[in-house]
Amino acid sequence: MLAGAAQAKDQKGTTPQRPNIVYIMSDDHAYQAISAYRSEVSKLAPTPNIDRIARNGAIFTNSFVGNSLCGPSRATLLTGRQSNAHGFKQNGNKFDNSIWVWPRALSQAGYATALFGKWHLNYSPEGIGFDDWKVLDDQGEYYNPDIITPKGRSIVEGYATDLTTQYSLEWLKSGRDKSKPFAILIHHKAPHRNFMPALRHLQKYQGVTFPVPANYFDDYAGRPAAAAQEMNIYRDMYEGHDLKMTVAEGTAQLRYNRWPGGFDRMTHAQQAEWDRLMQAHNDRMNAAKLTERELAVWKYQRYMQQYLGTIASVDEGVGAVLDYLEESGLDKNTVVVYTSDQGFYLGEHGWFDKRFIYEESMRTPFLIQYPGHIRPGTRVAAPIQNVDYAPTFLELAGVKGPDTLQGRSLRALFAGRTPADWRKDVYYHYYEYPGFHAVRAHYGVRSDRYKLVRFYSKDINNWEFYDLKTDPSEMHNRIDDSKLQRQIAQMKKRLVALRRQYGDNDGPAVDAPLN
């Protein structure tokens, strides 16, 4: 890792300017919903501004998290360490703001730093080392959210995504010390549950029919943990809270709404406009007298329409930030990253949410631009993880990191070189059980072709094995396939090695018997 890069000389004998860093992270933004990843869904709901980053720089096609859950993922982003190492294993834990994090390291090295948007690790980032910050209270609400600042907490009228973008641009334009390079973290709440688009986007996709995944009605054969989950769109989504379904024609009264705060904090004008824009669509549903299967498909369409409508304002915000960087000339020496804290299900296996080691949850988007250093249109297939973000930012800023870092810089990859000793597989460990959605605790390893998983709980304790080449949708657990026992044994050895490498002793040992 580069140390003291601010003093290092380039070939002309001059001191290179340290780059600015703009890190944009959304919450639960599936890679399938970014058009740069070329999915069928994204062709119908494009993200032109996020795509600009891929067009200007690089898109990583094998980007993963080590624990697909909001809090643990955010802690890993900041520390460059896996969940077991930084200690924030599941939502509800409390992050220690005094431990080493890369934003503080950059601040101590002379960077101006700020964070705006979702924090979700404890009450606030007080003590992290940011020069300025404004964060949502806990998960945050979409409309008129509580905003926490160093001066206290207050309700701010507006839409959360727009407010996050507004705060970020204000700081970039006039709030920072312009004598310093800067690092800003822009953390959007969207498109996290309950998927509430801005009013201007509420009808954006109401007339669009999205392709239903082939495994939407998965029967989960051979996968007991998949069968036991509670994250099914047509069984487990709250019809009022999540799907905004009404009780009958001619009324705006919602069906079951477990957490009413999202709607209760709307102004009368906002609520009236929301109801007006949704009424006809809900009335048609109520009048249709849909069969059980037809309703299941309708719920998928409503989910997608709301989820993708929520992303539209994120894409606009990304565009506004990119526009400012270009108009000001800052883009020429600014690293811009767009990613999500984890992946998300868009109806695959019938699901929403994340948590599982299966592809749509474990895989996350990662796009980066750095003019003059990353060739436009670069595609990187080497596997990366969110433990790599901190080492990357440190190297780019010329700051030496601690020995506790468990990832490595991505700089060689986006420069077009894959080191011979680059990782060939990635480790995963999900801890939160019992918990929301009833996903059992599990750990596993994913290589370029195979995935091995051990689930462990009192009621479900089993191995799963997938050949991603022949079964990319992970429908067929082949742990007992006699033709694959050599590959399974090899993957178990890798799992032992990875658990040792990351110092992870949680859960049963790889060679512990099932019971």
Short mmCIF file of C-alpha atoms in Angstrom, two decimals:
data_model
loop_
_atom_site.label_atom_id
_atom_site.label_comp_id
_atom_site.label_asym_id
_atom_site.label_seq_id
_atom_site.Cartn_x
_atom_site.Cartn_y
_atom_site.Cartn_z
CA MET A 1 0.00 0.00 0.00
CA LEU A 2 1.27 3.47 -0.82
CA ALA A 3 2.42 5.45 2.17
CA GLY A 4 3.11 9.15 2.16
CA ALA A 5 1.91 9.57 -1.41
CA ALA A 6 1.46 13.30 -0.82
CA GLN A 7 5.27 13.56 -0.73
CA ALA A 8 5.94 11.06 -3.52
CA LYS A 9 7.19 12.48 -6.82
CA ASP A 10 5.92 11.51 -10.26
CA GLN A 11 8.15 11.01 -13.33
CA LYS A 12 8.24 14.78 -13.95
CA GLY A 13 9.47 15.41 -10.42
CA THR A 14 6.26 17.09 -9.26
CA THR A 15 4.03 16.16 -6.36
CA PRO A 16 0.84 14.50 -7.63
CA GLN A 17 -2.42 15.87 -6.35
CA ARG A 18 -4.30 13.52 -4.05
CA PRO A 19 -7.69 12.58 -5.48
CA ASN A 20 -11.02 13.52 -4.02
CA ILE A 21 -13.33 10.63 -3.15
CA VAL A 22 -17.10 10.57 -3.65
CA TYR A 23 -18.55 7.35 -2.26
CA ILE A 24 -22.25 6.91 -3.08
CA MET A 25 -24.01 3.97 -1.47
CA SER A 26 -27.69 3.11 -1.69
CA ASP A 27 -29.52 0.64 0.52
CA ASP A 28 -30.72 -2.65 -1.00
CA HIS A 29 -30.09 -1.63 -4.61
CA ALA A 30 -29.98 -4.87 -6.58
CA TYR A 31 -27.42 -5.07 -9.36
CA GLN A 32 -30.30 -6.39 -11.52
CA ALA A 33 -31.87 -2.93 -11.23
CA ILE A 34 -28.88 -1.07 -12.70
CA SER A 35 -29.00 -0.94 -16.48
CA ALA A 36 -25.21 -1.05 -16.81
CA TYR A 37 -25.54 -4.70 -15.67
CA ARG A 38 -27.83 -5.37 -18.65
CA SER A 39 -30.64 -7.30 -16.96
CA GLU A 40 -34.06 -7.55 -18.59
CA VAL A 41 -35.60 -5.65 -15.68
CA SER A 42 -33.18 -2.75 -16.01
CA LYS A 43 -33.90 -2.42 -19.72
CA LEU A 44 -37.44 -1.43 -18.73
CA ALA A 45 -36.29 0.81 -15.85
CA PRO A 46 -32.90 2.24 -16.86
CA THR A 47 -30.51 4.11 -14.57
CA PRO A 48 -28.77 6.46 -17.02
CA ASN A 49 -26.86 8.50 -14.44
CA ILE A 50 -25.50 5.56 -12.47
CA ASP A 51 -24.57 4.06 -15.84
CA ARG A 52 -22.45 7.16 -16.52
CA ILE A 53 -19.99 5.97 -13.87
CA ALA A 54 -19.57 2.63 -15.66
CA ARG A 55 -19.26 4.40 -19.00
CA ASN A 56 -16.67 6.83 -17.61
CA GLY A 57 -14.79 4.15 -15.71
CA ALA A 58 -15.19 0.54 -14.63
CA ILE A 59 -17.97 -1.88 -13.74
CA PHE A 60 -17.20 -4.87 -11.53
CA THR A 61 -19.24 -7.93 -12.46
CA ASN A 62 -18.27 -10.10 -9.49
CA SER A 63 -18.65 -7.81 -6.51
CA PHE A 64 -19.83 -9.38 -3.25
CA VAL A 65 -20.49 -8.68 0.42
CA GLY A 66 -19.47 -10.93 3.28
CA ASN A 67 -22.72 -10.56 5.25
CA SER A 68 -25.80 -9.35 3.38
CA LEU A 69 -27.34 -7.11 6.02
CA CYS A 70 -27.36 -3.32 6.39
CA GLY A 71 -25.49 -2.71 9.65
CA PRO A 72 -22.78 -5.37 9.27
CA SER A 73 -22.13 -4.33 5.68
CA ARG A 74 -21.74 -0.67 6.65
CA ALA A 75 -19.33 -1.59 9.44
CA THR A 76 -17.28 -3.61 6.96
CA LEU A 77 -17.21 -0.69 4.52
CA LEU A 78 -15.74 1.57 7.20
CA THR A 79 -13.26 -0.87 8.76
CA GLY A 80 -12.15 -3.13 5.92
CA ARG A 81 -12.86 -6.12 8.14
CA GLN A 82 -15.35 -8.99 8.12
CA SER A 83 -18.26 -9.06 10.57
CA ASN A 84 -16.58 -11.33 13.11
CA ALA A 85 -13.53 -9.05 13.19
CA HIS A 86 -15.28 -5.70 13.70
CA GLY A 87 -17.95 -7.27 15.93
CA PHE A 88 -21.08 -5.84 14.28
CA LYS A 89 -22.62 -9.12 13.16
CA GLN A 90 -26.31 -8.30 13.02
CA ASN A 91 -28.69 -5.36 13.09
CA GLY A 92 -29.24 -4.21 16.65
CA ASN A 93 -25.57 -4.43 17.58
CA LYS A 94 -23.90 -1.12 18.43
CA PHE A 95 -20.94 0.11 16.43
CA ASP A 96 -17.95 1.43 18.35
CA ASN A 97 -17.26 4.86 16.82
CA SER A 98 -13.78 4.93 18.35
CA ILE A 99 -12.36 2.00 16.35
CA TRP A 100 -10.24 2.57 13.24
CA VAL A 101 -12.19 3.65 10.13
CA TRP A 102 -10.87 4.94 6.83
CA PRO A 103 -12.74 8.31 6.87
CA ARG A 104 -10.97 9.26 10.11
CA ALA A 105 -7.64 8.12 8.68
CA LEU A 106 -8.16 10.39 5.68
CA SER A 107 -9.23 13.25 7.92
CA GLN A 108 -6.05 12.88 9.95
CA ALA A 109 -4.09 12.87 6.69
CA GLY A 110 -5.50 16.24 5.68
CA TYR A 111 -8.75 15.43 3.91
CA ALA A 112 -12.01 17.31 4.40
CA THR A 113 -14.64 14.67 5.18
CA ALA A 114 -18.43 14.45 5.42
CA LEU A 115 -21.30 11.97 5.51
CA PHE A 116 -24.93 12.58 4.58
CA GLY A 117 -27.89 10.19 4.60
CA LYS A 118 -28.28 6.81 6.22
CA TRP A 119 -25.95 5.82 9.08
CA HIS A 120 -27.79 2.93 10.80
CA LEU A 121 -24.92 1.76 13.02
CA ASN A 122 -25.87 3.61 16.19
CA TYR A 123 -27.41 6.99 16.97
CA SER A 124 -24.95 9.09 14.97
CA PRO A 125 -21.38 9.18 13.55
CA GLU A 126 -20.24 11.48 16.37
CA GLY A 127 -16.57 10.69 17.02
CA ILE A 128 -15.90 9.08 13.64
CA GLY A 129 -13.99 12.16 12.51
CA PHE A 130 -16.26 13.73 9.89
CA ASP A 131 -16.02 17.49 9.52
CA ASP A 132 -19.75 17.61 8.80
CA TRP A 133 -22.60 15.13 8.87
CA LYS A 134 -26.38 14.92 8.72
CA VAL A 135 -27.94 11.50 9.08
CA LEU A 136 -31.34 9.86 9.11
CA ASP A 137 -32.64 8.54 12.40
CA ASP A 138 -32.08 4.75 12.36
CA GLN A 139 -33.64 3.34 9.15
CA GLY A 140 -35.08 6.74 8.33
CA GLU A 141 -38.41 7.60 6.75
CA TYR A 142 -38.88 8.56 3.11
CA TYR A 143 -41.12 11.57 3.73
CA ASN A 144 -40.29 14.35 6.20
CA PRO A 145 -37.64 12.31 8.02
CA ASP A 146 -35.99 12.95 11.36
CA ILE A 147 -32.52 14.33 10.62
CA ILE A 148 -29.77 14.14 13.25
CA THR A 149 -26.92 16.68 13.13
CA PRO A 150 -24.25 17.70 15.66
CA LYS A 151 -26.81 20.29 16.85
CA GLY A 152 -29.56 17.76 17.56
CA ARG A 153 -32.52 16.09 15.91
CA SER A 154 -35.44 17.59 14.02
CA ILE A 155 -38.08 16.71 11.44
CA VAL A 156 -37.21 18.13 8.02
CA GLU A 157 -39.90 18.45 5.39
CA GLY A 158 -38.90 16.83 2.14
CA TYR A 159 -38.08 13.50 0.52
CA ALA A 160 -35.15 11.59 2.03
CA THR A 161 -33.30 10.91 -1.22
CA ASP A 162 -33.60 14.53 -2.33
CA LEU A 163 -32.48 15.78 1.09
CA THR A 164 -29.40 13.54 1.03
CA THR A 165 -28.49 14.85 -2.42
CA GLN A 166 -29.18 18.45 -1.35
CA TYR A 167 -27.00 18.22 1.77
CA SER A 168 -24.19 16.62 -0.24
CA LEU A 169 -24.21 19.26 -2.95
CA GLU A 170 -24.35 22.09 -0.42
CA TRP A 171 -21.25 20.73 1.29
CA LEU A 172 -19.41 20.14 -1.98
CA LYS A 173 -20.20 23.64 -3.22
CA SER A 174 -19.80 25.74 -0.10
CA GLY A 175 -19.47 23.72 3.10
CA ARG A 176 -16.02 22.16 2.79
CA ASP A 177 -12.52 23.51 3.28
CA LYS A 178 -11.54 23.99 -0.36
CA SER A 179 -7.84 24.05 0.46
CA LYS A 180 -8.03 20.30 1.15
CA PRO A 181 -8.84 17.24 -0.92
CA PHE A 182 -12.17 15.81 0.17
CA ALA A 183 -13.91 12.53 0.86
CA ILE A 184 -17.70 12.50 1.03
CA LEU A 185 -19.95 9.55 1.82
CA ILE A 186 -23.43 9.93 0.29
CA HIS A 187 -25.62 7.22 1.82
CA HIS A 188 -29.13 6.93 0.40
CA LYS A 189 -31.92 5.21 2.30
CA ALA A 190 -33.54 4.22 -0.98
CA PRO A 191 -34.62 1.77 -2.19
CA HIS A 192 -34.96 0.08 1.23
CA ARG A 193 -38.32 -1.28 2.34
CA ASN A 194 -41.06 0.08 2.21
CA PHE A 195 -40.18 1.29 -1.28
CA MET A 196 -41.90 4.70 -1.33
CA PRO A 197 -41.12 6.65 -4.53
CA ALA A 198 -41.06 10.41 -4.63
CA LEU A 199 -44.47 11.74 -5.68
CA ARG A 200 -43.05 12.72 -9.08
CA HIS A 201 -42.16 9.06 -9.71
CA LEU A 202 -45.14 7.35 -8.12
CA GLN A 203 -46.76 6.52 -11.46
CA LYS A 204 -43.50 6.14 -13.39
CA TYR A 205 -43.82 2.37 -13.84
CA GLN A 206 -47.52 1.77 -13.17
CA GLY A 207 -48.11 0.86 -16.82
CA VAL A 208 -45.00 -1.32 -17.14
CA THR A 209 -45.15 -5.12 -16.93
CA PHE A 210 -41.89 -6.59 -15.69
CA PRO A 211 -40.77 -10.14 -16.56
CA VAL A 212 -41.66 -12.55 -13.77
CA PRO A 213 -38.63 -14.64 -12.72
CA ALA A 214 -38.79 -18.25 -13.87
CA ASN A 215 -38.40 -19.43 -10.25
CA TYR A 216 -40.93 -16.99 -8.75
CA PHE A 217 -43.04 -19.97 -7.61
CA ASP A 218 -40.04 -21.95 -6.32
CA ASP A 219 -40.98 -25.01 -4.25
CA TYR A 220 -37.57 -25.01 -2.46
CA ALA A 221 -37.05 -28.75 -2.93
CA GLY A 222 -33.84 -29.94 -1.29
CA ARG A 223 -33.29 -26.55 0.41
CA PRO A 224 -34.91 -26.57 3.87
CA ALA A 225 -33.58 -23.13 4.89
CA ALA A 226 -34.99 -21.60 1.72
CA ALA A 227 -38.33 -23.24 2.46
CA ALA A 228 -38.37 -21.90 6.05
CA GLN A 229 -37.75 -18.21 5.23
CA GLU A 230 -40.39 -15.50 5.67
CA MET A 231 -39.51 -13.12 2.84
CA ASN A 232 -41.91 -14.21 0.16
CA ILE A 233 -43.51 -11.43 -1.88
CA TYR A 234 -46.96 -12.96 -2.13
CA ARG A 235 -47.12 -14.46 1.38
CA ASP A 236 -45.00 -12.29 3.66
CA MET A 237 -45.11 -8.74 2.33
CA TYR A 238 -47.47 -6.48 4.28
CA GLU A 239 -50.23 -5.59 1.87
CA GLY A 240 -50.62 -2.06 3.16
CA HIS A 241 -47.15 -1.13 4.36
CA ASP A 242 -45.14 -2.70 1.54
CA LEU A 243 -47.55 -3.03 -1.38
CA LYS A 244 -49.80 -0.02 -0.64
CA MET A 245 -52.92 -2.06 -1.36
CA THR A 246 -56.25 -0.62 -0.28
CA VAL A 247 -59.11 -2.44 1.41
CA ALA A 248 -61.74 -1.74 -1.28
CA GLU A 249 -62.59 0.27 -4.36
CA GLY A 250 -63.15 3.95 -3.79
CA THR A 251 -61.15 4.23 -0.56
CA ALA A 252 -57.53 5.09 0.19
CA GLN A 253 -57.54 3.09 3.42
CA LEU A 254 -54.56 0.75 3.40
CA ARG A 255 -54.62 -2.92 4.23
CA TYR A 256 -52.32 -4.18 7.01
CA ASN A 257 -49.73 -1.50 7.74
CA ARG A 258 -47.43 -2.75 10.49
CA TRP A 259 -45.30 0.41 10.68
CA PRO A 260 -47.63 3.36 9.97
CA GLY A 261 -44.98 6.03 10.56
CA GLY A 262 -43.97 6.13 6.92
CA PHE A 263 -47.38 7.47 5.93
CA ASP A 264 -48.35 9.24 9.17
CA ARG A 265 -45.56 11.77 8.85
CA MET A 266 -46.67 12.94 5.41
CA THR A 267 -48.23 16.38 5.23
CA HIS A 268 -51.92 16.50 4.30
CA ALA A 269 -50.96 17.72 0.82
CA GLN A 270 -48.43 14.92 0.33
CA GLN A 271 -50.87 12.26 1.50
CA ALA A 272 -53.67 13.62 -0.71
CA GLU A 273 -51.43 13.60 -3.77
CA TRP A 274 -50.18 10.07 -2.96
CA ASP A 275 -53.76 8.80 -2.65
CA ARG A 276 -54.79 10.51 -5.88
CA LEU A 277 -51.92 8.99 -7.84
CA MET A 278 -52.50 5.47 -6.45
CA GLN A 279 -56.31 5.31 -6.38
CA ALA A 280 -57.09 4.14 -9.92
CA HIS A 281 -54.41 1.45 -9.86
CA ASN A 282 -55.67 0.10 -6.54
CA ASP A 283 -59.30 0.30 -7.66
CA ARG A 284 -58.54 -1.83 -10.71
CA MET A 285 -56.90 -4.43 -8.48
CA ASN A 286 -59.83 -4.55 -6.09
CA ALA A 287 -62.33 -4.82 -8.94
CA ALA A 288 -60.47 -7.59 -10.74
CA LYS A 289 -61.36 -10.40 -8.27
CA LEU A 290 -57.96 -12.00 -8.87
CA THR A 291 -57.29 -15.67 -8.22
CA GLU A 292 -54.59 -16.57 -5.69
CA ARG A 293 -51.97 -17.06 -8.39
CA GLU A 294 -53.03 -13.96 -10.30
CA LEU A 295 -52.77 -11.93 -7.09
CA ALA A 296 -49.29 -13.32 -6.45
CA VAL A 297 -48.18 -12.06 -9.86
CA TRP A 298 -49.95 -8.73 -9.33
CA LYS A 299 -48.05 -8.29 -6.07
CA TYR A 300 -44.78 -8.89 -7.89
CA GLN A 301 -45.63 -6.20 -10.41
CA ARG A 302 -46.64 -3.71 -7.69
CA TYR A 303 -43.43 -4.46 -5.77
CA MET A 304 -41.29 -3.86 -8.84
CA GLN A 305 -43.14 -0.71 -9.83
CA GLN A 306 -42.65 0.80 -6.37
CA TYR A 307 -39.08 -0.44 -5.89
CA LEU A 308 -37.88 0.81 -9.26
CA GLY A 309 -39.80 4.05 -8.86
CA THR A 310 -37.91 4.61 -5.61
CA ILE A 311 -34.60 4.14 -7.42
CA ALA A 312 -35.46 6.88 -9.94
CA SER A 313 -34.71 9.65 -7.44
CA VAL A 314 -31.40 8.01 -6.49
CA ASP A 315 -30.40 8.03 -10.15
CA GLU A 316 -31.37 11.70 -10.41
CA GLY A 317 -29.26 12.47 -7.33
CA VAL A 318 -26.26 10.67 -8.78
CA GLY A 319 -26.71 12.70 -11.94
CA ALA A 320 -26.79 15.96 -10.00
CA VAL A 321 -23.53 15.10 -8.22
CA LEU A 322 -21.81 14.05 -11.45
CA ASP A 323 -23.04 17.21 -13.18
CA TYR A 324 -21.58 19.40 -10.44
CA LEU A 325 -18.23 17.61 -10.53
CA GLU A 326 -18.03 18.05 -14.29
CA GLU A 327 -19.21 21.67 -14.33
CA SER A 328 -16.69 22.60 -11.64
CA GLY A 329 -13.84 20.63 -13.18
CA LEU A 330 -13.50 18.56 -10.01
CA ASP A 331 -14.27 15.35 -11.89
CA LYS A 332 -10.77 15.28 -13.38
CA ASN A 333 -9.24 14.44 -10.00
CA THR A 334 -12.17 12.76 -8.25
CA VAL A 335 -12.80 9.07 -7.66
CA VAL A 336 -16.54 8.36 -7.79
CA VAL A 337 -17.90 5.03 -6.55
CA TYR A 338 -21.47 3.78 -6.71
CA THR A 339 -22.46 0.66 -4.82
CA SER A 340 -25.09 -0.76 -2.46
CA ASP A 341 -24.71 -2.09 1.05
CA GLN A 342 -25.80 -5.49 -0.30
CA GLY A 343 -27.79 -7.14 -3.04
CA PHE A 344 -31.54 -7.68 -3.08
CA TYR A 345 -34.12 -10.09 -4.47
CA LEU A 346 -36.39 -8.88 -7.22
CA GLY A 347 -38.74 -11.85 -7.14
CA GLU A 348 -36.12 -14.57 -7.63
CA HIS A 349 -37.24 -17.60 -5.59
CA GLY A 350 -40.38 -15.55 -4.90
CA TRP A 351 -38.45 -13.25 -2.58
CA PHE A 352 -37.74 -9.68 -1.59
CA ASP A 353 -35.03 -8.73 0.96
CA LYS A 354 -31.52 -10.25 1.14
CA ARG A 355 -29.61 -12.22 3.90
CA PHE A 356 -29.02 -15.49 2.05
CA ILE A 357 -25.71 -16.43 0.45
CA TYR A 358 -27.56 -17.00 -2.82
CA GLU A 359 -26.42 -14.83 -5.72
CA GLU A 360 -28.93 -11.98 -5.79
CA SER A 361 -28.30 -11.22 -2.11
CA MET A 362 -24.55 -11.76 -1.91
CA ARG A 363 -23.73 -9.94 -5.14
CA THR A 364 -23.72 -6.15 -5.11
CA PRO A 365 -23.12 -3.48 -7.75
CA PHE A 366 -19.76 -1.73 -7.82
CA LEU A 367 -18.96 1.01 -10.34
CA ILE A 368 -16.01 3.40 -10.20
CA GLN A 369 -14.63 6.26 -12.27
CA TYR A 370 -11.27 8.03 -11.97
CA PRO A 371 -10.41 9.97 -15.15
CA GLY A 372 -6.91 9.37 -16.41
CA HIS A 373 -6.51 6.29 -14.23
CA ILE A 374 -9.39 4.03 -15.29
CA ARG A 375 -10.03 3.45 -18.96
CA PRO A 376 -13.67 4.27 -19.83
CA GLY A 377 -15.81 1.19 -20.35
CA THR A 378 -13.58 -1.15 -18.33
CA ARG A 379 -15.19 -4.39 -17.16
CA VAL A 380 -13.59 -6.28 -14.28
CA ALA A 381 -14.49 -9.92 -13.65
CA ALA A 382 -12.12 -10.61 -10.73
CA PRO A 383 -14.00 -11.26 -7.46
CA ILE A 384 -14.02 -8.40 -4.96
CA GLN A 385 -15.65 -7.87 -1.57
CA ASN A 386 -16.63 -4.90 0.55
CA VAL A 387 -13.57 -5.51 2.76
CA ASP A 388 -11.63 -4.12 -0.21
CA TYR A 389 -13.17 -0.64 -0.17
CA ALA A 390 -11.13 0.75 2.74
CA PRO A 391 -7.74 -0.42 1.40
CA THR A 392 -8.63 1.03 -2.01
CA PHE A 393 -9.45 4.50 -0.67
CA LEU A 394 -6.36 4.48 1.52
CA GLU A 395 -4.05 3.63 -1.36
CA LEU A 396 -5.61 6.23 -3.64
CA ALA A 397 -5.17 8.85 -0.91
CA GLY A 398 -1.62 7.76 -0.10
CA VAL A 399 -2.47 6.79 3.47
CA LYS A 400 -1.05 3.75 5.22
CA GLY A 401 -3.64 1.47 6.78
CA PRO A 402 -3.48 -0.72 9.88
CA ASP A 403 -2.48 -4.38 9.86
CA THR A 404 -6.05 -5.28 10.82
CA LEU A 405 -7.33 -4.68 7.27
CA GLN A 406 -8.64 -7.91 5.74
CA GLY A 407 -9.17 -6.71 2.17
CA ARG A 408 -6.80 -5.36 -0.46
CA SER A 409 -6.77 -2.42 -2.80
CA LEU A 410 -8.63 -2.68 -6.10
CA ARG A 411 -6.27 -0.29 -7.85
CA ALA A 412 -4.46 -2.95 -9.89
CA LEU A 413 -7.79 -4.39 -11.06
CA PHE A 414 -9.22 -1.18 -12.42
CA ALA A 415 -5.84 -0.37 -13.96
CA GLY A 416 -6.26 -3.51 -16.05
CA ARG A 417 -4.00 -5.88 -14.11
CA THR A 418 -5.14 -8.83 -12.02
CA PRO A 419 -2.37 -9.84 -9.60
CA ALA A 420 -1.40 -13.49 -9.82
CA ASP A 421 -2.22 -13.94 -6.15
CA TRP A 422 -5.65 -12.28 -6.34
CA ARG A 423 -8.37 -14.20 -4.47
CA LYS A 424 -10.10 -16.99 -6.35
CA ASP A 425 -13.07 -17.24 -3.99
CA VAL A 426 -15.04 -15.21 -1.45
CA TYR A 427 -16.18 -15.94 2.09
CA TYR A 428 -19.64 -15.31 3.51
CA HIS A 429 -21.19 -15.53 7.00
CA TYR A 430 -24.72 -14.51 8.00
CA TYR A 431 -25.48 -14.52 11.74
CA GLU A 432 -28.90 -12.98 12.42
CA TYR A 433 -31.11 -15.85 13.55
CA PRO A 434 -33.61 -15.69 15.09
CA GLY A 435 -34.50 -12.49 13.34
CA PHE A 436 -36.61 -10.83 10.65
CA HIS A 437 -37.49 -13.13 7.77
CA ALA A 438 -36.37 -16.28 9.64
CA VAL A 439 -33.24 -16.84 7.55
CA ARG A 440 -31.07 -19.36 9.37
CA ALA A 441 -27.46 -18.60 10.24
CA HIS A 442 -25.01 -19.92 7.68
CA TYR A 443 -21.54 -19.56 6.26
CA GLY A 444 -20.01 -20.56 2.96
CA VAL A 445 -17.60 -20.01 0.11
CA ARG A 446 -18.17 -19.06 -3.52
CA SER A 447 -15.64 -19.74 -6.27
CA ASP A 448 -16.01 -18.82 -9.93
CA ARG A 449 -18.08 -21.98 -10.49
CA TYR A 450 -19.13 -23.55 -7.21
CA LYS A 451 -20.79 -22.52 -3.96
CA LEU A 452 -20.69 -24.47 -0.69
CA VAL A 453 -22.92 -23.49 2.24
CA ARG A 454 -23.42 -24.75 5.78
CA PHE A 455 -26.66 -23.78 7.53
CA TYR A 456 -26.71 -24.17 11.30
CA SER A 457 -29.60 -23.78 13.69
CA LYS A 458 -31.48 -26.07 16.06
CA ASP A 459 -34.04 -27.02 13.44
CA ILE A 460 -32.04 -26.79 10.20
CA ASN A 461 -28.47 -28.04 10.05
CA ASN A 462 -27.33 -29.05 6.60
CA TRP A 463 -24.93 -28.51 3.71
CA GLU A 464 -25.79 -27.17 0.27
CA PHE A 465 -23.67 -27.22 -2.88
CA TYR A 466 -24.32 -25.55 -6.23
CA ASP A 467 -22.74 -25.66 -9.65
CA LEU A 468 -23.21 -22.07 -10.80
CA LYS A 469 -22.28 -22.91 -14.37
CA THR A 470 -25.09 -25.41 -14.91
CA ASP A 471 -27.45 -24.01 -12.25
CA PRO A 472 -26.99 -20.22 -12.02
CA SER A 473 -30.37 -19.80 -10.28
CA GLU A 474 -29.29 -22.17 -7.47
CA MET A 475 -32.31 -24.43 -7.66
CA HIS A 476 -30.58 -27.81 -7.26
CA ASN A 477 -28.70 -28.66 -4.09
CA ARG A 478 -26.12 -31.23 -5.22
CA ILE A 479 -24.43 -31.92 -1.92
CA ASP A 480 -25.16 -35.65 -2.27
CA ASP A 481 -24.22 -35.90 -5.96
CA SER A 482 -21.60 -38.65 -6.23
CA LYS A 483 -20.07 -36.99 -9.30
CA LEU A 484 -19.23 -33.84 -7.35
CA GLN A 485 -17.71 -35.19 -4.14
CA ARG A 486 -14.15 -34.26 -5.19
CA GLN A 487 -15.19 -30.67 -5.82
CA ILE A 488 -17.15 -30.58 -2.55
CA ALA A 489 -14.11 -31.82 -0.62
CA GLN A 490 -11.94 -29.15 -2.25
CA MET A 491 -14.45 -26.44 -1.37
CA LYS A 492 -14.56 -27.63 2.25
CA LYS A 493 -10.77 -27.25 2.40
CA ARG A 494 -11.08 -23.71 1.06
CA LEU A 495 -13.76 -22.97 3.63
CA VAL A 496 -11.48 -24.15 6.43
CA ALA A 497 -8.69 -21.97 5.08
CA LEU A 498 -10.89 -18.88 4.73
CA ARG A 499 -12.31 -19.23 8.23
CA ARG A 500 -8.74 -19.45 9.52
CA GLN A 501 -7.66 -16.49 7.37
CA TYR A 502 -10.44 -14.26 8.73
CA GLY A 503 -10.24 -15.60 12.27
CA ASP A 504 -13.88 -16.68 12.20
CA ASN A 505 -14.71 -19.28 14.84
CA ASP A 506 -18.43 -18.55 15.04
CA GLY A 507 -20.75 -21.41 14.25
CA PRO A 508 -19.80 -25.07 13.99
CA ALA A 509 -16.45 -26.04 12.53
CA VAL A 510 -16.43 -27.15 8.90
CA ASP A 511 -15.68 -30.74 9.92
CA ALA A 512 -18.18 -30.77 12.81
CA PRO A 513 -20.87 -33.40 12.23
CA LEU A 514 -24.44 -32.40 11.41
CA ASN A 515 -26.81 -32.99 14.31
#
